Short mmCIF file of C-alpha atoms and ligand atoms in Angstrom, two decimals:
data_model
loop_
_atom_site.label_atom_id
_atom_site.label_comp_id
_atom_site.label_asym_id
_atom_site.label_seq_id
_atom_site.Cartn_x
_atom_site.Cartn_y
_atom_site.Cartn_z
CA UNK A 14 0.44 0.12 0.48
CA UNK A 15 0.96 3.22 -0.94
CA UNK A 16 1.46 5.60 2.30
CA UNK A 17 1.19 9.57 1.44
CA UNK A 18 4.21 11.30 2.87
CA UNK A 19 3.40 14.90 3.92
CA UNK A 20 6.67 15.87 3.54
CA UNK A 21 7.25 15.21 -0.16
CA UNK A 22 3.66 14.12 -0.87
CA UNK A 23 4.97 13.15 -4.88
CA UNK A 24 7.40 11.74 -4.06
CA UNK A 25 10.50 13.32 -5.59
CA UNK A 26 12.89 12.35 -3.48
CA UNK A 27 12.52 8.50 -4.19
CA UNK A 28 13.24 9.51 -7.76
CA UNK A 29 16.80 10.56 -6.79
CA UNK A 30 19.60 8.15 -8.39
CA UNK A 31 22.52 7.00 -6.09
CA UNK A 32 24.66 9.40 -5.89
CA UNK A 33 22.37 12.99 -5.27
CA UNK A 34 21.17 10.73 -2.59
CA UNK A 35 24.39 10.28 -0.76
CA UNK A 36 25.63 13.18 -1.43
CA UNK A 37 22.05 14.98 -0.31
CA UNK A 38 22.43 12.70 3.07
CA UNK A 39 26.18 13.91 3.20
CA UNK A 40 25.06 17.31 3.63
CA UNK A 41 21.55 16.60 5.96
CA UNK A 42 23.78 14.94 8.84
CA UNK A 43 26.51 17.71 8.78
CA UNK A 44 23.56 20.33 8.21
CA UNK A 45 21.97 18.51 11.05
CA UNK A 46 25.05 17.97 13.37
CA UNK A 47 27.55 20.81 13.04
CA UNK A 48 26.60 23.14 11.48
CA UNK A 49 22.97 24.35 13.04
CA UNK A 50 24.64 24.45 16.79
CA UNK A 51 27.16 26.70 15.66
CA UNK A 52 25.17 28.75 12.69
CA UNK A 53 22.58 29.49 15.53
CA UNK A 54 25.05 31.17 17.44
CA UNK A 55 26.63 32.63 14.38
CA UNK A 56 23.39 34.40 14.05
CA UNK A 57 22.74 35.83 17.28
CA UNK A 58 26.37 36.94 17.78
CA UNK A 59 26.28 37.96 13.62
CA UNK A 60 29.62 36.13 13.58
CA UNK A 61 30.39 33.60 10.74
CA UNK A 62 32.84 30.54 11.10
CA UNK A 63 35.26 30.13 9.01
CA UNK A 64 35.64 26.88 9.94
CA UNK A 65 33.35 25.26 8.83
CA UNK A 66 34.33 26.57 5.16
CA UNK A 67 36.98 24.11 6.28
CA UNK A 68 34.53 21.53 7.16
CA UNK A 69 32.35 21.76 4.14
CA UNK A 70 35.47 21.60 2.09
CA UNK A 71 36.62 18.32 3.21
CA UNK A 72 33.04 16.75 3.24
CA UNK A 73 33.06 17.73 -0.71
CA UNK A 74 29.78 20.38 -0.70
CA UNK A 75 31.86 23.11 -2.29
CA UNK A 76 32.14 23.57 -6.09
CA UNK A 77 30.36 20.29 -6.61
CA UNK A 78 29.84 20.91 -10.57
CA UNK A 79 33.23 22.46 -10.82
CA UNK A 80 35.78 19.00 -12.38
CA UNK A 81 37.37 16.74 -10.41
CA UNK A 82 40.70 17.67 -11.63
CA UNK A 83 40.45 21.26 -9.71
CA UNK A 84 39.07 19.93 -6.23
CA UNK A 85 35.52 19.56 -7.27
CA UNK A 86 33.00 16.74 -7.52
CA UNK A 87 31.93 16.60 -10.81
CA UNK A 88 28.47 15.90 -9.32
CA UNK A 89 25.25 16.94 -11.04
CA UNK A 90 23.13 19.80 -10.44
CA UNK A 91 20.65 18.52 -8.98
CA UNK A 92 23.23 16.76 -5.91
CA UNK A 93 24.23 20.72 -5.96
CA UNK A 94 21.35 21.80 -4.91
CA UNK A 95 19.91 19.29 -2.81
CA UNK A 96 23.76 20.65 -0.39
CA UNK A 97 21.67 24.32 -0.81
CA UNK A 98 18.44 22.37 0.26
CA UNK A 99 20.26 20.93 3.71
CA UNK A 100 22.06 23.99 4.24
CA UNK A 101 19.42 26.56 4.01
CA UNK A 102 16.78 23.84 6.09
CA UNK A 103 19.33 25.48 8.71
CA UNK A 104 20.57 28.21 8.11
CA UNK A 105 19.95 30.90 4.66
CA UNK A 106 23.55 32.45 5.25
CA UNK A 107 25.30 29.83 5.29
CA UNK A 108 24.33 29.41 2.25
CA UNK A 109 25.26 32.63 0.94
CA UNK A 110 27.91 31.83 1.43
CA UNK A 111 28.14 28.15 -0.53
CA UNK A 112 26.18 29.83 -2.91
CA UNK A 113 28.72 32.38 -3.52
CA UNK A 114 31.77 30.17 -3.07
CA UNK A 115 30.57 27.27 -5.48
CA UNK A 116 28.52 29.74 -8.47
CA UNK A 117 29.74 32.71 -7.77
CA UNK A 118 33.62 32.73 -7.70
CA UNK A 119 34.16 28.43 -9.08
CA UNK A 120 32.00 28.11 -11.64
CA UNK A 121 33.41 31.66 -12.93
CA UNK A 122 36.83 30.33 -12.62
CA UNK A 123 36.08 27.45 -14.07
CA UNK A 124 34.36 27.78 -16.87
CA UNK A 125 36.16 31.79 -17.93
CA UNK A 126 38.88 31.79 -16.30
CA UNK A 127 42.79 30.77 -18.09
CA UNK A 128 44.47 27.11 -17.10
CA UNK A 129 46.77 28.85 -14.85
CA UNK A 130 44.20 30.67 -12.84
CA UNK A 131 42.04 27.57 -12.74
CA UNK A 132 44.96 25.41 -11.23
CA UNK A 133 45.81 28.58 -8.56
CA UNK A 134 42.29 29.34 -7.15
CA UNK A 135 39.99 26.33 -7.55
CA UNK A 136 41.53 23.49 -5.26
CA UNK A 137 41.31 25.93 -3.30
CA UNK A 138 38.10 27.42 -2.97
CA UNK A 139 36.86 23.51 -2.99
CA UNK A 140 39.36 22.92 -0.15
CA UNK A 141 37.51 25.70 1.91
CA UNK A 142 40.99 27.07 2.26
CA UNK A 143 40.41 30.07 0.42
CA UNK A 144 37.29 32.53 0.08
CA UNK A 145 35.46 33.72 -2.59
CA UNK A 146 33.31 36.38 -3.31
CA UNK A 147 31.82 38.44 -6.34
CA UNK A 148 30.96 42.20 -6.59
CA UNK A 149 28.79 42.97 -9.31
CA UNK A 150 26.15 44.95 -6.92
CA UNK A 151 27.49 49.11 -6.67
CA UNK A 152 26.05 51.49 -3.86
CA UNK A 153 23.78 53.57 -6.62
CA UNK A 154 23.46 50.85 -9.00
CA UNK A 155 21.58 47.76 -8.01
CA UNK A 156 18.78 46.12 -9.72
CA UNK A 157 20.65 47.43 -13.16
CA UNK A 158 24.30 46.69 -13.37
CA UNK A 159 24.68 47.62 -16.38
CA UNK A 160 25.19 50.76 -15.54
CA UNK A 161 27.58 50.01 -12.80
CA UNK A 162 30.36 53.13 -12.85
CA UNK A 163 33.43 51.06 -11.50
CA UNK A 164 35.56 50.89 -14.18
CA UNK A 165 39.32 49.24 -14.85
CA UNK A 166 41.57 50.82 -17.09
CA UNK A 167 44.19 49.20 -19.22
CA UNK A 168 48.10 50.09 -18.77
CA UNK A 169 51.59 48.34 -18.90
CA UNK A 170 50.75 45.11 -18.00
CA UNK A 171 47.92 44.77 -16.10
CA UNK A 172 44.58 47.40 -15.22
CA UNK A 173 43.66 50.40 -12.63
CA UNK A 174 40.29 49.53 -11.00
CA UNK A 175 38.20 51.94 -9.51
CA UNK A 176 34.96 52.49 -7.98
CA UNK A 177 33.14 50.18 -5.41
CA UNK A 178 31.21 47.09 -4.73
CA UNK A 179 28.21 47.07 -2.16
CA UNK A 180 26.18 44.70 -0.67
CA UNK A 181 28.93 41.72 -0.97
CA UNK A 182 28.21 38.27 0.92
CA UNK A 183 31.30 37.10 2.46
CA UNK A 184 33.39 40.13 0.76
CA UNK A 185 35.15 41.01 4.34
CA UNK A 186 36.78 37.55 4.73
CA UNK A 187 37.91 36.85 1.21
CA UNK A 188 40.96 36.24 -0.19
CA UNK A 189 39.87 36.72 -3.70
CA UNK A 190 36.86 38.85 -4.96
CA UNK A 191 35.12 38.28 -8.82
CA UNK A 192 34.99 41.86 -9.93
CA UNK A 193 33.06 42.78 -12.37
CA UNK A 194 33.79 46.57 -14.26
CA UNK A 195 33.87 48.42 -16.96
CA UNK A 196 36.78 47.75 -19.09
CA UNK A 197 38.56 50.84 -20.71
CA UNK A 198 41.51 50.48 -23.53
CA UNK A 199 41.38 54.30 -22.95
CA UNK A 200 40.04 56.50 -19.90
CA UNK A 201 37.31 58.08 -21.76
CA UNK A 202 36.12 54.96 -24.01
CA UNK A 203 32.85 53.58 -23.36
CA UNK A 204 33.91 50.55 -21.90
CA UNK A 205 33.03 47.02 -21.89
CA UNK A 206 31.95 44.52 -18.82
CA UNK A 207 35.27 42.35 -18.13
CA UNK A 208 36.03 39.81 -14.71
CA UNK A 209 38.59 40.47 -12.30
CA UNK A 210 40.04 39.10 -10.12
CA UNK A 211 41.07 40.44 -7.51
CA UNK A 212 42.63 39.52 -4.51
CA UNK A 213 43.38 39.96 -1.23
CA UNK A 214 46.36 42.87 -0.30
CA UNK A 215 46.39 44.42 -3.80
CA UNK A 216 47.88 47.82 -3.06
CA UNK A 217 44.77 50.44 -3.12
CA UNK A 218 42.26 47.43 -2.58
CA UNK A 219 39.71 46.98 0.93
CA UNK A 220 36.44 45.61 2.43
CA UNK A 221 35.15 46.61 4.82
CA UNK A 222 32.66 44.87 6.30
CA UNK A 223 28.90 45.86 6.64
CA UNK A 224 27.09 45.23 10.13
CA UNK A 225 23.87 45.22 12.24
CA UNK A 226 22.51 43.73 9.39
CA UNK A 227 18.75 42.58 10.72
CA UNK A 228 18.65 39.54 7.89
CA UNK A 229 20.85 36.89 7.55
CA UNK A 230 23.57 37.78 10.79
CA UNK A 231 25.34 34.64 9.90
CA UNK A 232 27.35 35.99 7.06
CA UNK A 233 29.57 37.84 6.49
CA UNK A 234 28.49 40.79 4.28
CA UNK A 235 30.85 43.92 2.94
CA UNK A 236 31.97 46.59 0.36
CA UNK A 237 34.35 46.21 -2.05
CA UNK A 238 36.65 49.38 -2.07
CA UNK A 239 38.95 50.36 -5.53
CA UNK A 240 41.32 52.69 -5.58
CA UNK A 241 43.32 52.78 -8.17
CA UNK A 242 43.93 49.13 -7.88
CA UNK A 243 46.73 47.39 -10.11
CA UNK A 244 45.31 43.60 -11.82
CA UNK A 245 47.36 42.38 -13.95
CA UNK A 246 46.33 41.02 -16.80
CA UNK A 247 46.62 37.57 -15.29
CA UNK A 248 44.35 37.92 -13.16
CA UNK A 249 42.14 38.64 -16.23
CA UNK A 250 39.24 36.15 -17.59
CA UNK A 251 40.33 36.80 -20.97
CA UNK A 252 37.17 35.98 -23.25
CA UNK A 253 34.39 36.30 -21.81
CA UNK A 254 32.89 40.31 -22.06
CA UNK A 255 29.25 42.14 -21.34
CA UNK A 256 26.66 41.17 -18.81
CA UNK A 257 26.95 37.99 -20.15
CA UNK A 258 29.28 36.47 -17.93
CA UNK A 259 27.57 37.73 -14.45
CA UNK A 260 25.06 36.79 -15.13
CA UNK A 261 26.19 32.46 -16.28
CA UNK A 262 27.26 33.27 -12.84
CA UNK A 263 24.27 33.71 -11.67
CA UNK A 264 22.13 31.73 -13.53
CA UNK A 265 23.30 28.90 -11.28
CA UNK A 266 23.28 31.04 -7.71
CA UNK A 267 19.51 31.57 -8.56
CA UNK A 268 18.84 27.63 -9.32
CA UNK A 269 20.85 26.91 -5.67
CA UNK A 270 19.04 29.56 -4.19
CA UNK A 271 15.30 27.51 -5.91
CA UNK A 272 16.06 25.14 -4.05
CA UNK A 273 17.56 26.68 -0.27
CA UNK A 274 14.44 27.92 -0.15
CA UNK A 275 12.87 24.90 -0.61
CA UNK A 276 15.04 24.13 3.02
CA UNK A 277 13.81 26.65 4.78
CA UNK A 278 10.35 26.26 4.24
CA UNK A 279 10.31 22.77 4.89
CA UNK A 280 11.90 23.43 8.21
CA UNK A 281 8.96 26.18 8.97
CA UNK A 282 6.15 23.58 7.53
CA UNK A 283 7.24 20.97 10.18
CA UNK A 284 7.65 23.17 12.96
CA UNK A 285 4.68 24.93 12.02
CA UNK A 286 2.65 21.06 12.24
CA UNK A 287 4.74 19.79 15.44
CA UNK A 288 3.72 23.40 17.11
CA UNK A 289 -0.16 23.13 16.47
CA UNK A 290 -0.48 19.44 17.46
CA UNK A 291 1.01 20.73 20.79
CA UNK A 292 0.17 23.97 21.98
CA UNK A 293 -3.21 23.89 23.21
CA UNK A 294 -6.12 26.57 23.32
CA UNK A 295 -10.26 26.79 24.13
CA UNK A 296 -9.59 22.86 25.00
CA UNK A 297 -8.25 21.84 22.23
CA UNK A 298 -4.81 21.49 20.17
CA UNK A 299 -4.27 24.50 17.60
CA UNK A 300 -4.26 21.86 15.37
CA UNK A 301 -7.89 21.29 15.72
CA UNK A 302 -9.21 24.58 14.61
CA UNK A 303 -10.00 24.70 10.29
CA UNK A 304 -8.03 27.51 9.68
CA UNK A 305 -5.06 25.79 11.20
CA UNK A 306 -5.27 23.29 8.66
CA UNK A 307 -6.53 25.39 5.61
CA UNK A 308 -2.78 26.96 6.76
CA UNK A 309 -1.17 23.84 7.07
CA UNK A 310 -2.81 22.95 3.12
CA UNK A 311 -1.58 25.86 2.18
CA UNK A 312 1.93 25.02 3.20
CA UNK A 313 2.09 21.34 2.53
CA UNK A 314 0.42 22.30 -1.15
CA UNK A 315 3.57 25.54 -2.04
CA UNK A 316 6.40 23.10 -1.16
CA UNK A 317 5.39 20.10 -2.95
CA UNK A 318 5.03 22.78 -6.30
CA UNK A 319 9.04 24.45 -5.11
CA UNK A 320 9.81 20.59 -4.68
CA UNK A 321 8.77 20.09 -8.06
CA UNK A 322 10.44 23.20 -9.87
CA UNK A 323 13.86 22.57 -8.33
CA UNK A 324 13.79 19.55 -9.03
CA UNK A 325 12.88 19.68 -12.88
CA UNK A 326 14.64 22.76 -13.17
CA UNK A 327 17.67 20.68 -11.73
CA UNK A 328 17.75 18.03 -13.92
CA UNK A 329 17.13 20.39 -17.02
CA UNK A 330 20.02 21.60 -16.40
CA UNK A 331 21.32 18.96 -15.40
CA UNK A 332 20.37 17.81 -19.18
CA UNK A 333 21.63 21.35 -20.55
CA UNK A 334 18.10 22.14 -21.58
CA UNK A 335 17.42 25.06 -19.09
CA UNK A 336 16.59 28.96 -20.00
CA UNK A 337 17.08 31.67 -18.01
CA UNK A 338 13.38 32.65 -17.74
CA UNK A 339 13.18 28.78 -15.57
CA UNK A 340 15.67 29.92 -13.36
CA UNK A 341 13.89 33.51 -12.77
CA UNK A 342 10.05 31.61 -12.31
CA UNK A 343 11.72 28.82 -10.03
CA UNK A 344 13.84 31.83 -8.09
CA UNK A 345 10.95 34.44 -7.81
CA UNK A 346 8.48 31.57 -6.98
CA UNK A 347 10.24 30.28 -4.04
CA UNK A 348 11.76 32.94 -2.63
CA UNK A 349 8.13 34.62 -2.39
CA UNK A 350 6.35 31.15 -0.96
CA UNK A 351 9.14 30.07 0.87
CA UNK A 352 9.08 33.72 2.53
CA UNK A 353 5.32 33.36 2.92
CA UNK A 354 5.06 30.30 4.75
CA UNK A 355 7.68 31.85 7.22
CA UNK A 356 5.51 34.94 8.30
CA UNK A 357 2.38 32.63 8.63
CA UNK A 358 4.68 29.85 10.52
CA UNK A 359 5.86 32.98 12.86
CA UNK A 360 1.57 33.90 13.40
CA UNK A 361 0.98 29.92 13.76
CA UNK A 362 3.13 30.48 17.08
CA UNK A 363 1.98 33.29 18.80
CA UNK A 364 4.44 34.87 20.97
CA UNK A 365 6.46 31.90 20.88
CA UNK A 366 7.15 32.55 17.37
CA UNK A 367 9.03 35.94 18.72
CA UNK A 368 12.30 33.91 20.00
CA UNK A 369 15.20 32.95 18.83
CA UNK A 370 14.01 29.32 20.50
CA UNK A 371 11.51 27.98 17.44
CA UNK A 372 13.65 29.17 14.89
CA UNK A 373 10.94 30.12 12.42
CA UNK A 374 11.45 34.05 12.48
CA UNK A 375 15.39 33.68 12.06
CA UNK A 376 14.03 32.15 8.94
CA UNK A 377 11.91 34.89 7.95
CA UNK A 378 14.52 37.98 7.99
CA UNK A 379 16.78 36.15 6.65
CA UNK A 380 14.35 35.33 3.46
CA UNK A 381 13.76 39.01 3.23
CA UNK A 382 17.66 38.67 2.30
CA UNK A 383 16.84 35.66 -0.24
CA UNK A 384 13.87 37.50 -1.91
CA UNK A 385 15.99 40.92 -2.66
CA UNK A 386 19.73 39.20 -4.07
CA UNK A 387 20.62 38.03 -6.95
CA UNK A 388 17.73 39.98 -8.83
CA UNK A 389 14.50 40.92 -6.97
CA UNK A 390 10.87 39.08 -6.95
CA UNK A 391 9.71 42.13 -8.87
CA UNK A 392 13.00 41.95 -10.77
CA UNK A 393 12.65 38.82 -11.97
CA UNK A 394 8.42 39.58 -12.72
CA UNK A 395 9.77 41.89 -15.31
CA UNK A 396 12.08 39.37 -16.93
CA UNK A 397 9.65 37.06 -17.48
CA UNK A 398 6.97 39.41 -18.33
CA UNK A 399 9.20 39.95 -20.95
CA UNK A 400 9.71 37.05 -21.95
CA UNK A 401 5.31 36.61 -22.04
CA UNK A 402 5.43 40.37 -24.20
CA UNK A 403 8.17 40.78 -26.14
CA UNK A 404 8.04 44.17 -24.84
CA UNK A 405 10.89 44.98 -21.67
CA UNK A 406 9.31 47.28 -18.62
CA UNK A 407 12.46 48.48 -16.92
CA UNK A 408 13.55 51.46 -17.90
CA UNK A 409 10.04 53.36 -19.58
CA UNK A 410 11.48 53.07 -22.89
CA UNK A 411 9.42 50.40 -23.39
P1 LIG B 12 19.67 42.27 -20.70
O1 LIG B 12 20.06 43.47 -22.24
O2 LIG B 12 18.83 41.93 -20.34
O3 LIG B 12 21.01 41.47 -21.37
C1 LIG B 12 22.45 41.94 -21.14
C2 LIG B 12 23.49 40.93 -21.68
O4 LIG B 12 23.11 40.06 -21.28
C3 LIG B 12 22.58 38.41 -21.49
N1 LIG B 12 21.89 37.69 -20.41
C4 LIG B 12 21.89 36.78 -20.38
N2 LIG B 12 22.69 35.79 -20.07
C5 LIG B 12 22.52 34.28 -19.84
N3 LIG B 12 22.02 34.44 -18.63
C6 LIG B 12 20.56 35.35 -17.66
N4 LIG B 12 20.20 34.83 -17.20
C7 LIG B 12 20.71 36.13 -18.58
N5 LIG B 12 20.19 37.36 -18.74
C8 LIG B 12 20.57 38.33 -19.58
C9 LIG B 12 21.68 38.99 -23.21
O5 LIG B 12 20.84 38.04 -23.06
C10 LIG B 12 22.52 39.77 -23.59
O6 LIG B 12 23.78 39.81 -23.88
P2 LIG B 12 24.00 40.34 -25.33
O7 LIG B 12 24.99 39.12 -25.68
O8 LIG B 12 22.69 40.62 -25.92
O9 LIG B 12 24.94 41.38 -24.78
O10 LIG B 12 20.52 43.65 -19.78
P3 LIG B 12 19.58 44.52 -18.72
O11 LIG B 12 20.95 45.82 -18.76
O12 LIG B 12 18.03 45.26 -19.58
O13 LIG B 12 19.34 43.55 -17.40
C11 LIG B 12 18.22 43.82 -17.01
C12 LIG B 12 18.12 42.54 -15.65
C13 LIG B 12 16.72 43.66 -15.12
C14 LIG B 12 17.64 41.68 -16.39
C15 LIG B 12 19.02 42.26 -14.81
O14 LIG B 12 19.84 43.69 -15.26
C16 LIG B 12 18.94 41.85 -14.03
O15 LIG B 12 18.73 40.62 -14.13
N6 LIG B 12 19.35 42.76 -12.92
C17 LIG B 12 19.05 41.61 -11.66
C18 LIG B 12 20.46 42.14 -11.06
C19 LIG B 12 20.94 41.26 -10.19
O16 LIG B 12 20.19 39.40 -10.04
N7 LIG B 12 21.70 41.08 -8.99
C20 LIG B 12 22.27 40.38 -8.76
C21 LIG B 12 24.14 41.01 -7.91
S1 LIG B 12 24.45 39.02 -7.54
C22 LIG B 12 23.77 38.65 -6.00
O17 LIG B 12 22.93 39.02 -5.15
C23 LIG B 12 24.49 37.51 -4.92
S2 LIG B 12 24.31 37.58 -3.58
C24 LIG B 12 24.45 35.87 -3.54
C25 LIG B 12 24.64 35.64 -2.12
O18 LIG B 12 24.86 35.51 -0.25
O19 LIG B 12 23.71 33.75 -2.11
P1 LIG B 13 17.27 48.82 -5.99
O1 LIG B 13 17.53 48.18 -7.42
O2 LIG B 13 17.40 49.76 -4.96
O3 LIG B 13 15.78 48.06 -6.34
C1 LIG B 13 14.51 48.41 -4.93
C2 LIG B 13 13.68 48.12 -4.50
O4 LIG B 13 13.28 48.79 -6.79
C3 LIG B 13 13.18 46.89 -5.05
O5 LIG B 13 12.10 46.87 -4.76
C4 LIG B 13 12.77 46.28 -6.67
O6 LIG B 13 12.36 45.33 -6.67
C5 LIG B 13 12.93 47.37 -7.37
N1 LIG B 13 12.53 48.20 -8.26
C6 LIG B 13 13.63 48.71 -9.12
N2 LIG B 13 13.99 48.68 -10.40
C7 LIG B 13 12.45 48.38 -11.12
C8 LIG B 13 11.72 48.61 -12.22
N3 LIG B 13 12.35 48.85 -12.98
N4 LIG B 13 10.37 48.26 -12.22
C9 LIG B 13 9.78 47.93 -10.60
N5 LIG B 13 10.83 48.30 -9.42
C10 LIG B 13 11.74 48.07 -9.53
N6 LIG B 13 25.33 42.00 -5.01
C11 LIG B 13 26.25 41.48 -5.39
O7 LIG B 13 27.03 41.63 -6.39
N7 LIG B 13 27.47 40.48 -4.63
C12 LIG B 13 26.77 39.92 -3.64
O8 LIG B 13 27.56 38.74 -2.75
C13 LIG B 13 25.43 40.30 -2.45
N8 LIG B 13 24.99 39.92 -1.63
C14 LIG B 13 24.17 40.81 -0.79
C15 LIG B 13 23.84 40.16 0.54
C16 LIG B 13 22.97 40.48 0.95
C17 LIG B 13 22.47 40.16 2.71
C18 LIG B 13 21.72 41.79 0.17
C19 LIG B 13 21.30 42.62 0.72
C20 LIG B 13 22.03 41.68 -1.05
C21 LIG B 13 22.93 40.83 -2.24
N9 LIG B 13 23.90 41.71 -3.01
C22 LIG B 13 24.79 40.75 -3.74
C23 LIG B 13 23.08 42.76 -3.59
C24 LIG B 13 21.96 42.55 -4.57
O9 LIG B 13 21.45 41.64 -5.77
C25 LIG B 13 20.81 44.08 -4.70
O10 LIG B 13 20.59 43.97 -3.03
C26 LIG B 13 19.76 43.33 -5.48
O11 LIG B 13 19.93 42.57 -6.80
C27 LIG B 13 18.85 44.64 -5.31
O12 LIG B 13 19.46 45.96 -5.61
P2 LIG B 13 19.75 47.04 -4.93
O13 LIG B 13 19.53 46.36 -3.30
O14 LIG B 13 20.82 48.29 -5.57
O15 LIG B 13 17.86 47.38 -4.81
#
């Protein structure tokens, strides 16, 4: 007899192959036993534990899609997504670290880098011995990175960078930053966006931390400031030019977020379910009320849809049949739904829901960032709107 599974209603986990399942179980064990206690402490104390980066490296959880010869596992995109789900079930901040390291730093070095760049950076990044960050957003250019003003002007043997990036995950602790800047052969050229590997300690380069965040407190966030920073030619991606470069990285990271938010939402739903079965008001469990039951039914329905989208997108990526608009749809839907589920779960916990003990408010405030970064909910709506109508509505020009 088939039993209905209230955590995996359409049985997607039964579709996983042996290798993906093993990676999921490894990530789940690690996240639940080792990450959780320290992530909670880090969230309270606004602190990122760099030992966790090394442990994740040792467990093979970083850069899993990167070729083995550079320290990756050459695993599937499905496996990568499943890791994101397990890490974000505990804390979106540590999933952020993992997404940036894997999709926004290792992926571009692996895809766009020279052989020397791959040899120099990838094995250490895979081991968590080196931490990377990704600088696209600027103080005045977030949703519209094409208008960036950070420049790299050609000089003998390299490029001179000036400008600043803001809201950069991992920046204060990063050994290497993948920085997207307008590269100009001459100071007055219009310039074309190119990717630069800026290393900690380069003259004129600093990465101040952004403190007192109320969201993603266990994740390090900061700026990247370039004051006449000389970057040698060997630290430039040789061929990739234009916004396509950073967006290709984002296709991978946004996909990881579509999975990560499944983990956060599952946690909030399961926590709400346990709570309402246990807590009594008016002489009966909260779970005995119709309003409560429909909330749980909606959560389970939304989570099932989120799982289906993420799982199917992973398969399409593994087959090379994905399209960036699929990623926008999944990132937007899953962030929006996870945030709604976290807010409703918080409400169902009553007063207890505002304490750290039950953890749902922790997910709720973290998901506010997740819904904003890597393209906001509305920006992904506009990407889909452009796909549907053929009309771009980002700028008044139409
Ligand atoms: P648009 O004209 O649409 O495109 C310019 C060029 O880029 C190509 N392209 C893509 N290529 C691959 N994948 C994609 N997803 C692509 N999207 C666009 C496009 O084909 C074109 O190529 P070409 O060869 O014709 O030049 O550019 P636009 O300036 O009109 O952009 C519009 C818009 C709004 C969609 C885009 O700017 C956007 O996505 N904005 C959102 C910004 C964003 O997502 N920022 C993320 C920063 S990183 C981050 O948040 C990390 S958080 C990490 C964590 O902690 O987890
Ligand atoms: P804005 O672009 O100013 O948008 C503000 C509001 O206006 C949003 O609601 C948006 O949807 C809306 N809006 C904007 N344009 C339109 C429009 N045309 N039509 C309708 N509505 C519109 N960036 C990196 O490069 N690397 C990182 O590692 C990184 N990490 C981050 C970590 C955190 C914790 C956070 C919060 C952000 C991070 N970001 C990073 C930056 C992130 O990608 C941007 O915050 C995001 O793209 C939005 O840009 P913005 O904050 O400038 O908001």
